[in-house]
CSV table of C-alpha atoms and ligand atoms in Angstrom, one decimal:
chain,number,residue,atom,x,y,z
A,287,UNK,CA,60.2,-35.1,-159.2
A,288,UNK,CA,63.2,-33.7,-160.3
A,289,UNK,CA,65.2,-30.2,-158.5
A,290,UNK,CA,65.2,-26.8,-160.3
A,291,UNK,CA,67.2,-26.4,-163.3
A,292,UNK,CA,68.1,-23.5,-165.0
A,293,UNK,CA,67.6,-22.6,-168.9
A,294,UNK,CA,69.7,-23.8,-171.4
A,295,UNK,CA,73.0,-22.7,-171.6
A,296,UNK,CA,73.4,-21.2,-167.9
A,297,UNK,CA,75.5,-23.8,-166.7
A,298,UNK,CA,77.8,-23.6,-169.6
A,299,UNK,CA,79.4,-20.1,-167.8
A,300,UNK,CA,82.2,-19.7,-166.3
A,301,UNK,CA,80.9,-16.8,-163.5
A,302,UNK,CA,83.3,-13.7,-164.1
A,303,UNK,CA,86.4,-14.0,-161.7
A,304,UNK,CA,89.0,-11.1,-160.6
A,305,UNK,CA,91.3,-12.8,-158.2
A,306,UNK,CA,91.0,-11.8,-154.8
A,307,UNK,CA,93.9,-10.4,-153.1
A,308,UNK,CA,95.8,-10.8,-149.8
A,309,UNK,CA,96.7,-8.1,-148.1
A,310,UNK,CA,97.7,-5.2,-149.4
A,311,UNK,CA,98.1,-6.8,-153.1
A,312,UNK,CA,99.6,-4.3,-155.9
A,313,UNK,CA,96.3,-4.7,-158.0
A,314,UNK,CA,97.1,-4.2,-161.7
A,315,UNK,CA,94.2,-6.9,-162.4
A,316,UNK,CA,91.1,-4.7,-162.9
A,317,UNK,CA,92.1,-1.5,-164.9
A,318,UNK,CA,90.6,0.8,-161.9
A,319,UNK,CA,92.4,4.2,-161.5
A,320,UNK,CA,95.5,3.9,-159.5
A,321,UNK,CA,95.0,7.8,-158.6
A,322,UNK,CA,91.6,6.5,-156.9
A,323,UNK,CA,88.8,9.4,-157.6
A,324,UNK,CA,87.2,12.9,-157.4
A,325,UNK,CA,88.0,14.8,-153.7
A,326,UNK,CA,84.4,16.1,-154.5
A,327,UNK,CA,83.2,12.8,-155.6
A,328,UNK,CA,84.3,11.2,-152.4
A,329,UNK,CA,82.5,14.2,-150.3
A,330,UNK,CA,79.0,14.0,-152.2
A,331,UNK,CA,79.3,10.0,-151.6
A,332,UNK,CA,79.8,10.5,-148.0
A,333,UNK,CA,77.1,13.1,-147.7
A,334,UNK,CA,74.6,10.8,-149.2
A,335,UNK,CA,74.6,8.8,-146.3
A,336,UNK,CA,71.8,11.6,-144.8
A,337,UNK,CA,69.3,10.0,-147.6
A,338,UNK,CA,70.4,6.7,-147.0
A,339,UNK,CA,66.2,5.3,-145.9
A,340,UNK,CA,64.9,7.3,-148.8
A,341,UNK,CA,64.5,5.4,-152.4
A,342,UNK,CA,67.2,6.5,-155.4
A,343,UNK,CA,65.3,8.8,-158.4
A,344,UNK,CA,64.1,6.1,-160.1
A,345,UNK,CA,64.4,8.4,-163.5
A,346,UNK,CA,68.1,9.4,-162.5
A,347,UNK,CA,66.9,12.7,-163.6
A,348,UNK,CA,69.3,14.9,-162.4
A,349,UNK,CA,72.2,12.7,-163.3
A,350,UNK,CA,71.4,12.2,-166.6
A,351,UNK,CA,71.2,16.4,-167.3
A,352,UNK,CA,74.6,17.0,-166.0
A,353,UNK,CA,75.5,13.7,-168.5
A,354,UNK,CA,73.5,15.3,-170.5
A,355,UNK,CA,75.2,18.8,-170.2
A,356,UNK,CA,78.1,18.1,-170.0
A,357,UNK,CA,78.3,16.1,-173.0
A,358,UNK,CA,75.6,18.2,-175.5
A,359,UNK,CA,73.0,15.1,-175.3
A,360,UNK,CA,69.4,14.5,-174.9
A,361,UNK,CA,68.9,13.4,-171.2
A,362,UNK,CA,65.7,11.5,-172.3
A,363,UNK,CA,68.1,9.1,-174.4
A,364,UNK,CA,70.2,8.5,-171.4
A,365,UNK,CA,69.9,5.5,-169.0
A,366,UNK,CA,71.5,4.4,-166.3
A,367,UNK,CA,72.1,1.6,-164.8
A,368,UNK,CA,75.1,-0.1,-161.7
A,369,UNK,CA,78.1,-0.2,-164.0
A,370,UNK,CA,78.0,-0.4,-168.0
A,371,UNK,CA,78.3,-4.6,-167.2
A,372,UNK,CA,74.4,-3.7,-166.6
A,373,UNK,CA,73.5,-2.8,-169.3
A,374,UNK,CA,75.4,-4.9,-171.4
A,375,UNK,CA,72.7,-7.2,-169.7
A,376,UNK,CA,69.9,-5.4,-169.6
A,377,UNK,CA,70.4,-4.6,-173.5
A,378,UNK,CA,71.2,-8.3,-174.3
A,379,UNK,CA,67.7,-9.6,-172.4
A,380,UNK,CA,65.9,-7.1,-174.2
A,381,UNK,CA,67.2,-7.8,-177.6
A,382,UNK,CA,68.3,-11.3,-178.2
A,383,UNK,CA,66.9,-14.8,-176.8
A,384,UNK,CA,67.3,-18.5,-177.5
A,385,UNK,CA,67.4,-18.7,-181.5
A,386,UNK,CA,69.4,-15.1,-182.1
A,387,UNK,CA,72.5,-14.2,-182.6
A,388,UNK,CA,75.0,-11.8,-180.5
A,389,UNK,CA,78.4,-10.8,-182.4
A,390,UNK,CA,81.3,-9.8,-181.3
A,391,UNK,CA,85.0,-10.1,-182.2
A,392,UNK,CA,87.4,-12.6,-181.2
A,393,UNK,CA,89.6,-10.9,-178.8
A,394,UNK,CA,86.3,-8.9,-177.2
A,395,UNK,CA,85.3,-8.0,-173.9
A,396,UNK,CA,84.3,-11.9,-172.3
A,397,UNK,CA,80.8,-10.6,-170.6
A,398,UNK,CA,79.0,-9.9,-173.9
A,399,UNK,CA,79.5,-13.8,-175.1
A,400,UNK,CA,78.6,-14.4,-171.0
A,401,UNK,CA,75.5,-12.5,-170.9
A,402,UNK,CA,74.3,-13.6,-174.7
A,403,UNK,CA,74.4,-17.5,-173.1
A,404,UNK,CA,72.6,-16.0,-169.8
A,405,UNK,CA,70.0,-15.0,-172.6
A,406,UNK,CA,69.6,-18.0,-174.1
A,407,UNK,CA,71.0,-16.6,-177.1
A,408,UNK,CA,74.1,-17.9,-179.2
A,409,UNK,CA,77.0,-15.8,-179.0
A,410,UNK,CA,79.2,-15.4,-182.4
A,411,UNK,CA,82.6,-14.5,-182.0
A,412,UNK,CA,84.0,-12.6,-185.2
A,413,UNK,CA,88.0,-13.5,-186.0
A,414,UNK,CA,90.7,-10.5,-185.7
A,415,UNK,CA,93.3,-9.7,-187.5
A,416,UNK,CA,96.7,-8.6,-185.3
A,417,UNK,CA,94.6,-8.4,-182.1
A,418,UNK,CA,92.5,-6.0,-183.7
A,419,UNK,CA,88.5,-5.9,-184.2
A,420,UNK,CA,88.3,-6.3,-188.2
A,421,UNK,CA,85.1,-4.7,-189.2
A,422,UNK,CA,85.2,-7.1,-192.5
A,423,UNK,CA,85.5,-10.0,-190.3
A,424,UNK,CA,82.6,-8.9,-188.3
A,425,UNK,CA,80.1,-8.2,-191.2
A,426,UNK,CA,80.7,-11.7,-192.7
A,427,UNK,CA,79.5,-13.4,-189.2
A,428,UNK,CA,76.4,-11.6,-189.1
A,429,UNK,CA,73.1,-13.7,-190.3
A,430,UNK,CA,69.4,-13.1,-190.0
A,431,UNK,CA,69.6,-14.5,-186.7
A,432,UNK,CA,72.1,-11.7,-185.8
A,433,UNK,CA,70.3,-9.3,-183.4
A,434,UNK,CA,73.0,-7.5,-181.8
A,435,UNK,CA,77.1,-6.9,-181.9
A,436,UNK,CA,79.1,-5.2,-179.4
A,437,UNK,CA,82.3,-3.6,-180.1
A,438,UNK,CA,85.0,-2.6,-176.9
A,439,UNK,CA,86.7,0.3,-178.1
A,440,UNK,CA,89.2,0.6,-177.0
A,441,UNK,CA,89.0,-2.7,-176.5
A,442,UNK,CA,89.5,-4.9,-173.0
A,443,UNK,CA,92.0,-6.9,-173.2
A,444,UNK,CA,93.7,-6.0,-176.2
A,445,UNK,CA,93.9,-2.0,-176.1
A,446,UNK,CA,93.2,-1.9,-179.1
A,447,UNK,CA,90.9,0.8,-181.4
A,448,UNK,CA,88.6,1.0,-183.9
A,449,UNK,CA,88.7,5.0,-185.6
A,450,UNK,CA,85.6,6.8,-186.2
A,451,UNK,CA,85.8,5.8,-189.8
A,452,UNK,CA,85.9,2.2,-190.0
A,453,UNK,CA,82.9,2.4,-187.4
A,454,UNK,CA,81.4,4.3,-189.5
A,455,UNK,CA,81.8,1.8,-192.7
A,456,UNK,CA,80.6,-1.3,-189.9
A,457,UNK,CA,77.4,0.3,-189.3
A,458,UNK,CA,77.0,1.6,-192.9
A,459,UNK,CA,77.2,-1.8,-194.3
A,460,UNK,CA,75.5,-3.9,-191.1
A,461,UNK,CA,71.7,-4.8,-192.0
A,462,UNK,CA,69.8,-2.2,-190.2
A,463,UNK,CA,68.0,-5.2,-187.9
A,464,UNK,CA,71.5,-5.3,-186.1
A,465,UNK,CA,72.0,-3.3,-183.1
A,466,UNK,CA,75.1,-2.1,-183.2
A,467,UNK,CA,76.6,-1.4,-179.1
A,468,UNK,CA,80.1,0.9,-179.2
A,469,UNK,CA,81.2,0.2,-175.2
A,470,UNK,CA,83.5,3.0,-174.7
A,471,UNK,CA,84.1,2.1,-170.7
A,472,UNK,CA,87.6,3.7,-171.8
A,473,UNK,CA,87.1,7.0,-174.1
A,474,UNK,CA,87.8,9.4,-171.4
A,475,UNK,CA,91.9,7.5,-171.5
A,476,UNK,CA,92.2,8.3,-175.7
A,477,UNK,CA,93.4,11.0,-176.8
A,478,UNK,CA,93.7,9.5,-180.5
A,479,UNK,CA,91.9,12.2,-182.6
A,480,UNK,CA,91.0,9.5,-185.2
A,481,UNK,CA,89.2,7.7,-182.5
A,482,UNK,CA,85.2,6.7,-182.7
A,483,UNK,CA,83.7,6.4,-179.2
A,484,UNK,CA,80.5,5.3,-181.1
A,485,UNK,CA,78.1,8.9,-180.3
A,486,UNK,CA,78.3,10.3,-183.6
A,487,UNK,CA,76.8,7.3,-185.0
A,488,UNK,CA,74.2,7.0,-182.0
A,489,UNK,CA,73.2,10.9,-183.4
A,490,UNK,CA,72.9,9.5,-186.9
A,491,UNK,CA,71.2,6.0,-186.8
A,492,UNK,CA,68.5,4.4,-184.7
A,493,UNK,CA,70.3,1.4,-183.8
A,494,UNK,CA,73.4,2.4,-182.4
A,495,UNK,CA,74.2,2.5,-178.7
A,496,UNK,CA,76.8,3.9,-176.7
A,497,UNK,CA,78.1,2.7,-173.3
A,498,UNK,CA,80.1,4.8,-170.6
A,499,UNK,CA,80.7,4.4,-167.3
A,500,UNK,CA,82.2,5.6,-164.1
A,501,UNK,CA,84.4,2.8,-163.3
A,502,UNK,CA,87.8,3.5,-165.3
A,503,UNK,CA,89.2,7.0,-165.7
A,504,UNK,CA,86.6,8.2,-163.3
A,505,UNK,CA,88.0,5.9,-161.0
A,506,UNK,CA,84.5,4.9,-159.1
A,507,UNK,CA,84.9,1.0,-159.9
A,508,UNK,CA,83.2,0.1,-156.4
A,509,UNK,CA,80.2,2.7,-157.0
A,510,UNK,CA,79.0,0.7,-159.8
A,511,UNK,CA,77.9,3.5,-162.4
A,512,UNK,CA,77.5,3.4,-166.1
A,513,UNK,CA,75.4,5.0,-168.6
A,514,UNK,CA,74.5,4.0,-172.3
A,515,UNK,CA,73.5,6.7,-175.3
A,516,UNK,CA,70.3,5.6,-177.0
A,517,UNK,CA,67.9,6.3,-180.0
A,518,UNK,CA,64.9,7.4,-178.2
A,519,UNK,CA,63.0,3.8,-179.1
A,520,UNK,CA,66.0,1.7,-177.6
A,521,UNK,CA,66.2,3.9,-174.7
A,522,UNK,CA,62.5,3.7,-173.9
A,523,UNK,CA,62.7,-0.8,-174.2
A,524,UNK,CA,65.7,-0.3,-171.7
A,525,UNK,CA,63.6,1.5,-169.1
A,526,UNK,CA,61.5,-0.6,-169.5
A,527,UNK,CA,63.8,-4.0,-168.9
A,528,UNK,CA,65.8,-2.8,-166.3
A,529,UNK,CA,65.4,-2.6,-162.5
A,530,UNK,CA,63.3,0.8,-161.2
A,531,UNK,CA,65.8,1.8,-158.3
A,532,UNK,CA,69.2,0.2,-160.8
A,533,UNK,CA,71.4,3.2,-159.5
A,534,UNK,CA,71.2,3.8,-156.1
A,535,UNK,CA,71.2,7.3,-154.1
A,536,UNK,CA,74.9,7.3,-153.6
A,537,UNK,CA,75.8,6.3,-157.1
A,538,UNK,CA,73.7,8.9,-158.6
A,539,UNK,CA,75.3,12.1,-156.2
A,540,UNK,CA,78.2,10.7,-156.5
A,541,UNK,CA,77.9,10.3,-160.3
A,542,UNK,CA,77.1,14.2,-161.2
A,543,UNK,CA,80.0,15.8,-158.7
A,544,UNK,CA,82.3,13.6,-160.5
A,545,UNK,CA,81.2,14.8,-163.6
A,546,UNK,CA,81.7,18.2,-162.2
A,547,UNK,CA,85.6,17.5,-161.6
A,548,UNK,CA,86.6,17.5,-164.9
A,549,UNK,CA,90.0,18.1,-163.5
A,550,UNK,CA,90.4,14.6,-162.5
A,551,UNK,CA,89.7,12.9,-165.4
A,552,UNK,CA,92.3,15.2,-167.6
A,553,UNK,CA,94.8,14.1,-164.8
A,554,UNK,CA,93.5,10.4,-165.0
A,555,UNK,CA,94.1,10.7,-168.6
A,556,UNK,CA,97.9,12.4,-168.2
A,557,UNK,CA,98.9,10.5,-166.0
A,558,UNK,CA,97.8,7.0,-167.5
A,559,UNK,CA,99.5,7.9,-170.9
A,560,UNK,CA,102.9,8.6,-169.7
A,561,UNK,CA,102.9,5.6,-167.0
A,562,UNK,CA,101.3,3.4,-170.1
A,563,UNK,CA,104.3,4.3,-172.6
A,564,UNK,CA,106.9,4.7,-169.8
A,565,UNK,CA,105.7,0.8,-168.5
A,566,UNK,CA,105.3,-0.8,-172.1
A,567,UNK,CA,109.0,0.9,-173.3
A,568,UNK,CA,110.5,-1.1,-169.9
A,569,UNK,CA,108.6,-4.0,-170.8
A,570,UNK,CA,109.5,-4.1,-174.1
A,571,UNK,CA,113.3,-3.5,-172.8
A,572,UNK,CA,113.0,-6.4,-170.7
A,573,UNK,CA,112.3,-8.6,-173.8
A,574,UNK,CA,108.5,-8.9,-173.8
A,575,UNK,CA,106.2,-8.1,-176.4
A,576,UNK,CA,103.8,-5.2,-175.6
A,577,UNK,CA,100.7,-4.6,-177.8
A,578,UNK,CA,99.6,-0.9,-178.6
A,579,UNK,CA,97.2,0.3,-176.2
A,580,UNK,CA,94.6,3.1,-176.0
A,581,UNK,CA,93.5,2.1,-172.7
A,582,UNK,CA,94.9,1.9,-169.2
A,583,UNK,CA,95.6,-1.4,-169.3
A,584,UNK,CA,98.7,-3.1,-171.3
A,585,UNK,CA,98.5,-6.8,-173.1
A,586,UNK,CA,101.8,-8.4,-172.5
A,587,UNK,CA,103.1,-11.4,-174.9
A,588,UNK,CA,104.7,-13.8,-172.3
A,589,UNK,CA,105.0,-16.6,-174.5
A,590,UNK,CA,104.8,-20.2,-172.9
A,591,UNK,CA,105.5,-18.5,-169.6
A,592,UNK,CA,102.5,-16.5,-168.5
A,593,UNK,CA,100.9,-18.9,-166.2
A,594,UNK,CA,104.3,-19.2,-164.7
A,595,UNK,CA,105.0,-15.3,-164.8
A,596,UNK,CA,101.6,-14.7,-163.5
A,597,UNK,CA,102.1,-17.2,-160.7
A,598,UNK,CA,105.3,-15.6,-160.1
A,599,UNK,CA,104.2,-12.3,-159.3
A,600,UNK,CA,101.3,-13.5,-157.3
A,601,UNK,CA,103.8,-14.7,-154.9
A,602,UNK,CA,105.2,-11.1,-154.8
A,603,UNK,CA,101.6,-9.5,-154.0
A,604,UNK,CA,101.6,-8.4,-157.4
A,605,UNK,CA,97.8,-9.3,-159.7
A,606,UNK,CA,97.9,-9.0,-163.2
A,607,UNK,CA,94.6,-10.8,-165.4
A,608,UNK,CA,95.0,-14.0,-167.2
A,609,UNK,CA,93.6,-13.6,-170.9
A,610,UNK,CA,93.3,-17.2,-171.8
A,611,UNK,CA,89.5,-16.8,-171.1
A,612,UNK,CA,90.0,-14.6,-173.9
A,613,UNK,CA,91.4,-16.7,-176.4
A,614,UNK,CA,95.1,-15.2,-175.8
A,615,UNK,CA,96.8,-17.8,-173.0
A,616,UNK,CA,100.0,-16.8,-173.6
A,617,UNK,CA,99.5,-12.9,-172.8
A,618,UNK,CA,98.8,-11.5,-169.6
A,619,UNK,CA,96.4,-7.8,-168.9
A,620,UNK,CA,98.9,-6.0,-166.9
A,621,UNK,CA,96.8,-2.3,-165.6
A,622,UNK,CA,99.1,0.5,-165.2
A,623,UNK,CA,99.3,1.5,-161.9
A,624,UNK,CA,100.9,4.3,-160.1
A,625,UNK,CA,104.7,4.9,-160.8
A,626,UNK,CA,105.9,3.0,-157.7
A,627,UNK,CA,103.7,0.2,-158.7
A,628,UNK,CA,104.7,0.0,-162.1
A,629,UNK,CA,108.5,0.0,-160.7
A,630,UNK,CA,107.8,-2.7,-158.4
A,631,UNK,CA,105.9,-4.7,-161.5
A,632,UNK,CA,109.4,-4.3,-163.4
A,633,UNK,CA,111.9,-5.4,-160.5
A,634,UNK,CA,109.5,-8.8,-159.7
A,635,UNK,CA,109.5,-9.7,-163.7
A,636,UNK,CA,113.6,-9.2,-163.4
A,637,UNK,CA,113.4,-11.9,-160.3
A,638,UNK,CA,111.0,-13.9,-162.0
B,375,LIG,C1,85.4,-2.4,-167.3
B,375,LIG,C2,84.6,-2.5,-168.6
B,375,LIG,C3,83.2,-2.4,-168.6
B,375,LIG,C4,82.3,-2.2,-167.5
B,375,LIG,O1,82.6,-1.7,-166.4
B,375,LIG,P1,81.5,-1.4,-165.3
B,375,LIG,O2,82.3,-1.3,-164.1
B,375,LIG,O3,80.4,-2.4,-165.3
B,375,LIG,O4,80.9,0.0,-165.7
B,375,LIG,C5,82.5,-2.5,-169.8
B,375,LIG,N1,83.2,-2.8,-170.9
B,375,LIG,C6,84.5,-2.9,-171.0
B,375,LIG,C7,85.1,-3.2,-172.3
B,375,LIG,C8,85.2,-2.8,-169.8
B,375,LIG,O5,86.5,-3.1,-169.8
């Protein structure tokens, strides 16, 4: 008799890791919203206790019309699911197994190669050029095995962005077998008019997906809320894969009065640029490389230091990300945080 093992390939993951704090910690580790989230948000979450014993829509019905409304869609291609990490999962499970493919580029968001191992499938990691996704690059990895690729853009940890265009070219020269998945967990920060947050190709092709979610500019990180953009057929397998109650009661009232505070999110997006350039110009002042970024989040060049600077300001309450999980162990993810944050980021680099 031997105990329960687990499929091929789980035990090769490293689980996903954001350090915990201590008390109080100045957390620029997570890229949530310094300015935290929606008054009205905040009011329909704590109203929602009243349905608290009563099962969520399992449809999300009326959260997917205000997504829907607010952004010209379909609501019938909309699903939901407890953050856009979801259904990076749920998409990867209903797609790819042991045998297939999953792309992505070098530099990408880390859970699409984790959940392509939890899937028994063989993630493919595509090289960049300058820290940046190269569409070329990508095409040449793909293979009959190929089933899906996932592009960040902007991308987490590099900030960096693919334009509409060269999306455009990816999926006009990808074999139409590939489903191509544009996360866009940070359009709402980008203000770049050349910028492709994947929907116009989700109008024009049936296999293109775009992912959303609540967790970055609409600062509700803890709700766990994300939504992708389907063609009706891959919408339709996703219901069909993922959990019946996946967003829960609060999530979903939460969800539309965000939407409703359009407000917030302009000011998320204001505020993020000018603490962005104002924190990457000191930066680059204080000697460190800073990579462009569209995001709200900064990748810092620390050279043969950055365990040590990391380590550093850990000691001074201070979190920033490690990227070598990523490929890039000599940069750090630094998330621009509120001004005083951001100030007391710069005078514990000084010391350090
Ligand atoms: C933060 C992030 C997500 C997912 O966030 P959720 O909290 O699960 O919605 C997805 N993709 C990228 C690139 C991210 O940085």
């Amino acid at each position: 008799m031997s105990l329960p093992q687990p499929r091929a390939g789980i035990l090769e993951i490293k689980p996903y890791t954001v350090t915990a704090g201590s008390l109080h910690p100045v957390c620029l580790n997570a890229n949530e919203n310094p300015l935290g989230c929606s008054e009205k948000a905040r009011a329909a979450y704590i109203a929602a206790q009243n349905q608290l014993h009563r099962y969520p829509d399992g449809g999300a019905v009326k959260l997917r019309t205000a997504l829907a409304g607010l952004h010209g869609m379909d609501a019938s291609r909309i699903v939901c699911g407890a953050g856009a990490d979801e259904l990076i999962s749920i998409i990867t499970r209903a797609y790819a197994g042991a045998g297939d493919e999953v792309v992505y580029s070098a530099h990408g968001f880390v859970m699409y190669r984790l959940y392509a191992k939890a899937a028994g499938a063989t993630p493919v990691a595509a090289a960049e050029r300058n820290l940046c996704a190269d569409v070329d690059a990508l095409l040449s990895s793909v293979t009959p095995k190929t089933k899906i690729m996932f592009i960040a853009n902007p991308n987490n940890p590099t900030g960096s962005l693919l334009s509409a265009g060269e999306l455009q070219y990816l999926r006009g020269k990808l074999p139409e077998h590939v489903l191509l998945v544009v996360d866009a967990a940070y359009a709402e920060y980008v203000e770049d008019k050349d910028y492709g947050d994947g929907r116009a190709l989700v109008d024009a092709t049936p296999n293109t997906v775009m992912l959303r979610t609540f967790s970055k500019a609409y600062g509700l990180a803890g709700l766990r809320l994300g939504w992708g953009y389907c063609p009706q057929e891959v919408a339709d397998v996703l219901n069909r894969v993922r959990g019946p109650f996946n967003t829960s009661v609060a999530a979903q009232e939460t969800g539309i009065a965000a939407l409703a505070d359009q407000d917030f999110v302009v000011k998320s997006r204001v505020f993020n640029i000018a603490e962005r350039e104002a924190l990457a110009a000191s930066l680059q002042k204080a000697g460190l490389r800073v990579y462009p970024s569209a995001a709200n989040f900064l990748l810092v060049d620390c050279g043969s230091h950055a365990d040590e600077i990391r380590e550093g300001l850990a000691a001074r309450n201070i979190l920033v990300t490690p990227t070598s999980g990523y490929g890039l162990p000599h940069c750090l993810r630094i998330t621009v945080g509120l001004e005083d944050e951001n100030t007391q980021l710069l005078s514990a680099l000084k010391e350090i």
